PDB file of C-alpha atoms in Angstrom:
ATOM      1  CA  ARG B  73      18.935  -3.244  -6.502  1.00 36.00           C
ATOM      2  CA  LYS B  74      15.205  -2.982  -5.877  1.00 39.00           C
ATOM      3  CA  ALA B  75      13.624  -0.399  -3.626  1.00 42.00           C
ATOM      4  CA  ASN B  76      11.220  -1.523  -0.938  1.00 44.00           C
ATOM      5  CA  THR B  77       7.988  -0.073  -2.294  1.00 55.00           C
ATOM      6  CA  THR B  78       4.788  -1.119  -0.544  1.00 64.00           C
ATOM      7  CA  PHE B  79       1.326  -0.940  -2.104  1.00 73.00           C
ATOM      8  CA  PRO B  80      -1.981  -1.834  -0.491  1.00 81.00           C
ATOM      9  CA  VAL B  81      -2.524  -4.577  -3.089  1.00 91.00           C
ATOM     10  CA  PRO B  82      -0.199  -7.066  -4.855  1.00 94.00           C
ATOM     11  CA  LEU B  83       0.713  -6.078  -8.421  1.00 96.00           C
ATOM     12  CA  ALA B  84       2.104  -8.394 -11.111  1.00 94.00           C
ATOM     13  CA  MET B  85       2.818  -8.638 -14.843  1.00 90.00           C
ATOM     14  CA  TRP B  86       3.627 -11.088 -17.584  1.00 86.00           C
ATOM     15  CA  ASP B  87       6.573  -9.556 -19.462  1.00 77.00           C
ATOM     16  CA  LEU B  88       6.638 -10.782 -23.065  1.00 69.00           C
ATOM     17  CA  GLY B  89       9.838  -8.877 -23.893  1.00 63.00           C
ATOM     18  CA  GLN B  90       8.306  -6.990 -26.813  1.00 58.00           C
ATOM     19  CA  CYS B  91       8.971  -3.454 -25.573  1.00 62.00           C
ATOM     20  CA  ASP B  92      12.058  -1.249 -25.573  1.00 66.00           C
ATOM     21  CA  PRO B  93      13.657  -2.005 -22.174  1.00 66.00           C
ATOM     22  CA  LYS B  94      14.540   1.664 -21.660  1.00 75.00           C
ATOM     23  CA  ARG B  95      10.946   2.775 -22.175  1.00 74.00           C
ATOM     24  CA  CYS B  96       9.158  -0.185 -20.605  1.00 82.00           C
ATOM     25  CA  THR B  97       7.176   1.088 -17.617  1.00 89.00           C
ATOM     26  CA  GLY B  98       6.490  -2.431 -16.390  1.00 86.00           C
ATOM     27  CA  ARG B  99      10.181  -3.252 -16.153  1.00 86.00           C
ATOM     28  CA  LYS B 100      10.835  -0.019 -14.302  1.00 90.00           C
ATOM     29  CA  LEU B 101       8.154  -0.881 -11.746  1.00 92.00           C
ATOM     30  CA  HIS B 102       9.696  -4.333 -11.395  1.00 88.00           C
ATOM     31  CA  ARG B 103      13.136  -2.821 -10.811  1.00 89.00           C
ATOM     32  CA  LEU B 104      11.639  -0.564  -8.156  1.00 91.00           C
ATOM     33  CA  GLY B 105      10.065  -3.540  -6.403  1.00 91.00           C
ATOM     34  CA  CYS B 106       6.500  -2.382  -7.103  1.00 93.00           C
ATOM     35  CA  LEU B 107       5.366  -5.613  -8.762  1.00 91.00           C
ATOM     36  CA  LYS B 108       6.388  -9.207  -9.338  1.00 92.00           C
ATOM     37  CA  GLU B 109       6.948 -10.904 -12.682  1.00 89.00           C
ATOM     38  CA  LEU B 110       4.864 -13.930 -13.680  1.00 91.00           C
ATOM     39  CA  ARG B 111       5.812 -16.837 -15.916  1.00 87.00           C
ATOM     40  CA  LEU B 112       3.702 -17.749 -18.926  1.00 81.00           C
ATOM     41  CA  SER B 113       1.074 -20.328 -17.941  1.00 79.00           C
ATOM     42  CA  GLN B 114       1.444 -19.261 -14.295  1.00 87.00           C
ATOM     43  CA  ARG B 115      -2.052 -18.653 -12.973  1.00 89.00           C
ATOM     44  CA  PHE B 116      -2.718 -15.366 -11.204  1.00 94.00           C
ATOM     45  CA  PRO B 117      -5.300 -15.557  -8.387  1.00 95.00           C
ATOM     46  CA  GLY B 118      -6.604 -12.000  -8.744  1.00 96.00           C
ATOM     47  CA  VAL B 119      -7.837  -9.632 -11.450  1.00 97.00           C
ATOM     48  CA  VAL B 120      -6.082  -9.716 -14.832  1.00 94.00           C
ATOM     49  CA  LEU B 121      -6.402  -6.841 -17.314  1.00 92.00           C
ATOM     50  CA  THR B 122      -6.790  -8.389 -20.752  1.00 87.00           C
ATOM     51  CA  PRO B 123      -8.422  -7.270 -24.040  1.00 81.00           C
ATOM     52  CA  ASP B 124     -10.177 -10.603 -24.482  1.00 81.00           C
ATOM     53  CA  ALA B 125     -12.188 -10.226 -21.246  1.00 88.00           C
ATOM     54  CA  THR B 126     -15.949  -9.685 -21.434  1.00 92.00           C
ATOM     55  CA  GLU B 127     -16.496  -7.822 -18.162  1.00 96.00           C
ATOM     56  CA  HIS B 128     -15.257  -4.354 -17.199  1.00 97.00           C
ATOM     57  CA  LEU B 129     -13.178  -3.796 -14.074  1.00 97.00           C
ATOM     58  CA  SER B 130     -15.217  -2.007 -11.414  1.00 98.00           C
ATOM     59  CA  PRO B 131     -15.404  -1.252  -7.674  1.00 97.00           C
ATOM     60  CA  ALA B 132     -17.074  -4.657  -7.355  1.00 98.00           C
ATOM     61  CA  ASP B 133     -13.527  -6.062  -7.759  1.00 97.00           C
ATOM     62  CA  TYR B 134     -12.225  -4.102  -4.758  1.00 97.00           C
ATOM     63  CA  ASP B 135     -12.043  -7.027  -2.328  1.00 97.00           C
ATOM     64  CA  LEU B 136     -10.586  -9.497  -4.830  1.00 97.00           C
ATOM     65  CA  ILE B 137      -7.875  -7.015  -5.808  1.00 96.00           C
ATOM     66  CA  ARG B 138      -7.083  -6.318  -2.171  1.00 96.00           C
ATOM     67  CA  SER B 139      -6.678  -9.997  -1.320  1.00 96.00           C
ATOM     68  CA  ASP B 140      -5.196 -11.415  -4.550  1.00 96.00           C
ATOM     69  CA  GLY B 141      -3.978  -8.448  -6.563  1.00 96.00           C
ATOM     70  CA  LEU B 142      -4.039  -6.921 -10.028  1.00 97.00           C
ATOM     71  CA  ALA B 143      -1.983  -8.103 -13.022  1.00 94.00           C
ATOM     72  CA  VAL B 144      -1.322  -6.879 -16.543  1.00 89.00           C
ATOM     73  CA  VAL B 145       0.262  -8.243 -19.717  1.00 83.00           C
ATOM     74  CA  ASP B 146       3.286  -6.149 -20.692  1.00 74.00           C
ATOM     75  CA  CYS B 147       3.438  -6.287 -24.491  1.00 60.00           C
ATOM     76  CA  SER B 148       3.644  -4.050 -27.543  1.00 56.00           C
ATOM     77  CA  TRP B 149       0.422  -2.658 -29.009  1.00 49.00           C
ATOM     78  CA  ASN B 150       1.917  -3.361 -32.437  1.00 53.00           C
ATOM     79  CA  ARG B 151       2.344  -7.076 -31.686  1.00 51.00           C
ATOM     80  CA  LEU B 152      -0.923  -8.088 -30.036  1.00 54.00           C
ATOM     81  CA  GLU B 153      -1.298 -10.937 -32.528  1.00 61.00           C
ATOM     82  CA  ASP B 154       1.909 -12.465 -31.106  1.00 61.00           C
ATOM     83  CA  VAL B 155       0.640 -12.580 -27.538  1.00 61.00           C
ATOM     84  CA  PRO B 156      -0.089 -16.177 -26.388  1.00 61.00           C
ATOM     85  CA  TRP B 157      -3.363 -15.303 -24.691  1.00 67.00           C
ATOM     86  CA  ASN B 158      -4.042 -19.015 -24.121  1.00 73.00           C
ATOM     87  CA  LYS B 159      -1.112 -18.995 -21.665  1.00 76.00           C
ATOM     88  CA  ILE B 160      -2.337 -15.957 -19.704  1.00 77.00           C
ATOM     89  CA  HIS B 161      -4.469 -17.285 -16.865  1.00 80.00           C
ATOM     90  CA  GLY B 162      -6.225 -15.414 -14.092  1.00 87.00           C
ATOM     91  CA  ALA B 163      -9.155 -15.863 -11.761  1.00 88.00           C
ATOM     92  CA  ALA B 164     -10.939 -12.732 -12.967  1.00 96.00           C
ATOM     93  CA  PRO B 165     -10.159 -11.365 -16.468  1.00 93.00           C
ATOM     94  CA  ARG B 166     -11.300  -7.759 -16.845  1.00 95.00           C
ATOM     95  CA  LEU B 167     -11.480  -4.996 -19.444  1.00 93.00           C
ATOM     96  CA  LEU B 168     -10.321  -1.483 -18.671  1.00 94.00           C
ATOM     97  CA  PRO B 169     -12.862   1.191 -19.591  1.00 95.00           C
ATOM     98  CA  TRP B 170     -11.982   4.081 -21.923  1.00 95.00           C
ATOM     99  CA  MET B 171      -9.003   6.264 -20.929  1.00 93.00           C
ATOM    100  CA  VAL B 172      -6.380   8.398 -22.665  1.00 92.00           C
ATOM    101  CA  ALA B 173      -2.664   7.553 -22.640  1.00 92.00           C
ATOM    102  CA  ALA B 174      -0.114  10.097 -21.408  1.00 92.00           C
ATOM    103  CA  ASN B 175       3.050   8.059 -22.039  1.00 86.00           C
ATOM    104  CA  GLY B 176       5.587   9.208 -24.625  1.00 82.00           C
ATOM    105  CA  VAL B 177       5.015   6.309 -27.048  1.00 79.00           C
ATOM    106  CA  ASN B 178       1.231   6.541 -27.491  1.00 81.00           C
ATOM    107  CA  TYR B 179       0.753  10.058 -26.148  1.00 82.00           C
ATOM    108  CA  GLY B 180      -2.835  11.312 -26.389  1.00 83.00           C
ATOM    109  CA  LYS B 181      -4.177   8.098 -27.917  1.00 86.00           C
ATOM    110  CA  ALA B 182      -7.327   6.538 -26.531  1.00 86.00           C
ATOM    111  CA  CYS B 183      -6.887   3.227 -24.701  1.00 83.00           C
ATOM    112  CA  LYS B 184      -3.259   2.608 -25.772  1.00 85.00           C
ATOM    113  CA  LEU B 185      -1.969   2.668 -22.213  1.00 91.00           C
ATOM    114  CA  SER B 186       1.428   1.621 -20.943  1.00 89.00           C
ATOM    115  CA  CYS B 187       1.736  -1.154 -18.367  1.00 89.00           C
ATOM    116  CA  ALA B 188       1.974   1.393 -15.538  1.00 93.00           C
ATOM    117  CA  GLU B 189      -1.009   3.401 -16.816  1.00 95.00           C
ATOM    118  CA  ALA B 190      -3.126   0.255 -17.113  1.00 94.00           C
ATOM    119  CA  LEU B 191      -2.329  -0.770 -13.549  1.00 96.00           C
ATOM    120  CA  ALA B 192      -2.967   2.752 -12.242  1.00 96.00           C
ATOM    121  CA  GLY B 193      -6.214   3.020 -14.185  1.00 96.00           C
ATOM    122  CA  GLY B 194      -7.351  -0.332 -12.862  1.00 97.00           C
ATOM    123  CA  LEU B 195      -6.477   0.591  -9.291  1.00 97.00           C
ATOM    124  CA  TYR B 196      -8.333   3.897  -9.542  1.00 97.00           C
ATOM    125  CA  CYS B 197     -11.438   2.318 -11.065  1.00 97.00           C
ATOM    126  CA  ALA B 198     -11.580  -0.301  -8.319  1.00 97.00           C
ATOM    127  CA  GLY B 199     -11.405   2.297  -5.562  1.00 96.00           C
ATOM    128  CA  TYR B 200      -7.658   2.582  -4.948  1.00 96.00           C
ATOM    129  CA  GLY B 201      -7.178   6.168  -6.122  1.00 95.00           C
ATOM    130  CA  ASP B 202      -4.326   6.963  -3.747  1.00 95.00           C
ATOM    131  CA  ALA B 203      -2.432   3.834  -4.772  1.00 95.00           C
ATOM    132  CA  ALA B 204      -2.920   4.740  -8.448  1.00 96.00           C
ATOM    133  CA  LYS B 205      -1.420   8.184  -7.866  1.00 95.00           C
ATOM    134  CA  GLN B 206       1.437   6.675  -5.865  1.00 94.00           C
ATOM    135  CA  LEU B 207       2.205   4.330  -8.746  1.00 95.00           C
ATOM    136  CA  MET B 208       2.215   7.088 -11.368  1.00 96.00           C
ATOM    137  CA  ASN B 209       4.445   9.251  -9.186  1.00 95.00           C
ATOM    138  CA  LYS B 210       7.238   6.854 -10.167  1.00 94.00           C
ATOM    139  CA  PHE B 211       7.273   8.610 -13.561  1.00 93.00           C
ATOM    140  CA  LYS B 212       7.865  12.301 -14.244  1.00 92.00           C
ATOM    141  CA  TRP B 213       5.006  12.312 -16.743  1.00 91.00           C
ATOM    142  CA  GLY B 214       2.757  10.144 -14.561  1.00 94.00           C
ATOM    143  CA  HIS B 215       0.728  12.979 -13.080  1.00 94.00           C
ATOM    144  CA  GLY B 216      -0.413  13.789 -16.627  1.00 93.00           C
ATOM    145  CA  PHE B 217      -2.220  10.457 -16.887  1.00 95.00           C
ATOM    146  CA  ILE B 218      -4.171  11.097 -13.681  1.00 95.00           C
ATOM    147  CA  THR B 219      -4.920  14.713 -14.614  1.00 93.00           C
ATOM    148  CA  LEU B 220      -6.163  13.904 -18.117  1.00 91.00           C
ATOM    149  CA  ASN B 221      -8.438  11.115 -16.932  1.00 94.00           C
ATOM    150  CA  GLU B 222      -9.368  12.292 -13.428  1.00 94.00           C
ATOM    151  CA  GLU B 223     -12.986  13.223 -14.126  1.00 92.00           C
ATOM    152  CA  LEU B 224     -13.611   9.903 -15.834  1.00 93.00           C
ATOM    153  CA  LEU B 225     -11.646   7.878 -13.267  1.00 96.00           C
ATOM    154  CA  GLU B 226     -13.697   9.421 -10.460  1.00 97.00           C
ATOM    155  CA  THR B 227     -16.876   8.548 -12.349  1.00 96.00           C
ATOM    156  CA  TYR B 228     -15.792   4.922 -12.767  1.00 97.00           C
ATOM    157  CA  SER B 229     -14.771   4.644  -9.105  1.00 97.00           C
ATOM    158  CA  GLU B 230     -18.239   5.782  -8.002  1.00 97.00           C
ATOM    159  CA  CYS B 231     -19.964   2.983  -9.913  1.00 98.00           C
ATOM    160  CA  ALA B 232     -21.141  -0.209  -8.232  1.00 97.00           C
ATOM    161  CA  THR B 233     -20.900  -2.875 -10.919  1.00 98.00           C
ATOM    162  CA  ALA B 234     -19.193  -3.689 -14.217  1.00 98.00           C
ATOM    163  CA  GLU B 235     -22.426  -2.856 -16.014  1.00 98.00           C
ATOM    164  CA  ASP B 236     -22.467   0.579 -14.358  1.00 98.00           C
ATOM    165  CA  VAL B 237     -18.888   1.222 -15.500  1.00 98.00           C
ATOM    166  CA  LYS B 238     -19.759   0.238 -19.083  1.00 96.00           C
ATOM    167  CA  LYS B 239     -22.792   2.535 -18.997  1.00 96.00           C
ATOM    168  CA  ALA B 240     -20.749   5.417 -17.536  1.00 95.00           C
ATOM    169  CA  GLN B 241     -18.115   4.956 -20.226  1.00 94.00           C
ATOM    170  CA  ASP B 242     -20.668   4.976 -23.050  1.00 92.00           C
ATOM    171  CA  GLU B 243     -22.523   7.983 -21.650  1.00 90.00           C
ATOM    172  CA  TRP B 244     -19.295   9.920 -21.159  1.00 88.00           C
ATOM    173  CA  LEU B 245     -18.148   9.219 -24.708  1.00 86.00           C
ATOM    174  CA  ALA B 246     -21.543  10.194 -26.103  1.00 82.00           C
ATOM    175  CA  GLY B 247     -21.392  13.389 -24.044  1.00 73.00           C
ATOM    176  CA  PRO B 248     -24.134  15.987 -23.610  1.00 64.00           C
ATOM    177  CA  LYS B 249     -25.712  17.774 -26.552  1.00 54.00           C
ATOM    178  CA  LEU B 250     -23.336  20.557 -27.569  1.00 49.00           C
ATOM    179  CA  LYS B 251     -24.063  24.183 -28.270  1.00 53.00           C
ATOM    180  CA  GLU B 252     -22.719  25.667 -31.488  1.00 55.00           C
ATOM    181  CA  GLY B 253     -18.945  26.007 -31.272  1.00 58.00           C
ATOM    182  CA  GLU B 254     -18.679  24.023 -28.027  1.00 56.00           C
ATOM    183  CA  LEU B 255     -15.928  21.400 -27.860  1.00 54.00           C
ATOM    184  CA  THR B 256     -16.637  17.725 -27.300  1.00 60.00           C
ATOM    185  CA  ARG B 257     -15.106  16.037 -24.264  1.00 58.00           C
ATOM    186  CA  GLU B 258     -12.488  14.340 -26.413  1.00 60.00           C
ATOM    187  CA  GLU B 259     -11.584  17.704 -27.986  1.00 60.00           C
ATOM    188  CA  ARG B 260     -11.257  19.262 -24.513  1.00 57.00           C
ATOM    189  CA  ILE B 261      -8.925  16.432 -23.526  1.00 56.00           C
ATOM    190  CA  GLN B 262      -6.809  17.075 -26.615  1.00 56.00           C
ATOM    191  CA  GLN B 263      -6.482  20.726 -25.559  1.00 53.00           C
ATOM    192  CA  MET B 264      -5.332  19.623 -22.102  1.00 53.00           C
ATOM    193  CA  LEU B 265      -2.615  17.331 -23.432  1.00 52.00           C
ATOM    194  CA  PHE B 266       0.958  18.368 -22.816  1.00 47.00           C
ATOM    195  CA  PRO B 267       3.118  18.738 -25.942  1.00 45.00           C
ATOM    196  CA  PRO B 268       4.430  15.268 -26.921  1.00 48.00           C
ATOM    197  CA  SER B 269       7.968  16.628 -26.988  1.00 46.00           C
ATOM    198  CA  ASP B 270       7.710  17.456 -23.288  1.00 47.00           C
ATOM    199  CA  SER B 271       6.576  13.932 -22.460  1.00 45.00           C
ATOM    200  CA  SER B 272       9.306  12.354 -24.568  1.00 45.00           C
ATOM    201  CA  SER B 273      11.865  14.632 -22.949  1.00 46.00           C
ATOM    202  CA  SER B 274      10.722  13.523 -19.515  1.00 48.00           C
ATOM    203  CA  GLU B 275      11.209   9.886 -20.465  1.00 51.00           C
ATOM    204  CA  GLU B 276      14.690  10.604 -21.782  1.00 51.00           C
ATOM    205  CA  GLU B 277      15.556  12.425 -18.545  1.00 53.00           C
ATOM    206  CA  GLU B 278      14.317   9.458 -16.528  1.00 57.00           C
ATOM    207  CA  GLU B 279      16.453   7.087 -18.598  1.00 54.00           C
ATOM    208  CA  GLU B 280      19.527   9.285 -18.053  1.00 53.00           C
ATOM    209  CA  GLU B 281      18.861   9.433 -14.305  1.00 54.00           C
ATOM    210  CA  GLU B 282      18.491   5.640 -14.098  1.00 54.00           C
ATOM    211  CA  GLU B 283      21.745   5.168 -16.012  1.00 51.00           C
ATOM    212  CA  GLU B 284      23.487   7.494 -13.573  1.00 50.00           C
ATOM    213  CA  GLU B 285      22.062   5.566 -10.601  1.00 47.00           C
ATOM    214  CA  GLU B 286      23.333   2.295 -12.039  1.00 46.00           C
ATOM    215  CA  LYS B 287      26.915   3.605 -12.429  1.00 43.00           C
TER     216      LYS B 287
END
């Protein structure tokens, strides 16, 4: 049974069935009624997060996302070559700028976000910070994604165009000139990361709780 969860924008996904159902964040959001599932070749009228896009998502997409929504492709990072990108259609394909994953599968890895993290990151970048936090609150580890990326997400959300987001990303990654012994931004993020075992444990607890709810 799905919960009646309301977001300020429509969310959707193409589920390619490549992920472990117990760990799939997209399927959990679908079960909770947070997003709808799309069929292959079904055109989405809003913004679609896809690695083959040429333009970064930005606050310039705010109105389009509000009216027509945000969609993501739920697939395995290890099977990208199997994704039928020619059957994924959307009005506005977009790239997500650089972020760090906090999920238990790709914990601490740059850009290897889960379906939920990608949607939350996209929402935050476009100016829907509260909705992004609401979405990640569906997961015990979700606050970690916001915390790890908050400075960068705020920077992206203050940009005006896709070009500004790309520039902010590149400048942030380059970072300021460091004094001797000073950590880079990526090294500071690594120090902030929770132990992977904690994140994995949280996912296992969530799975156990969901199994109990289904009984």
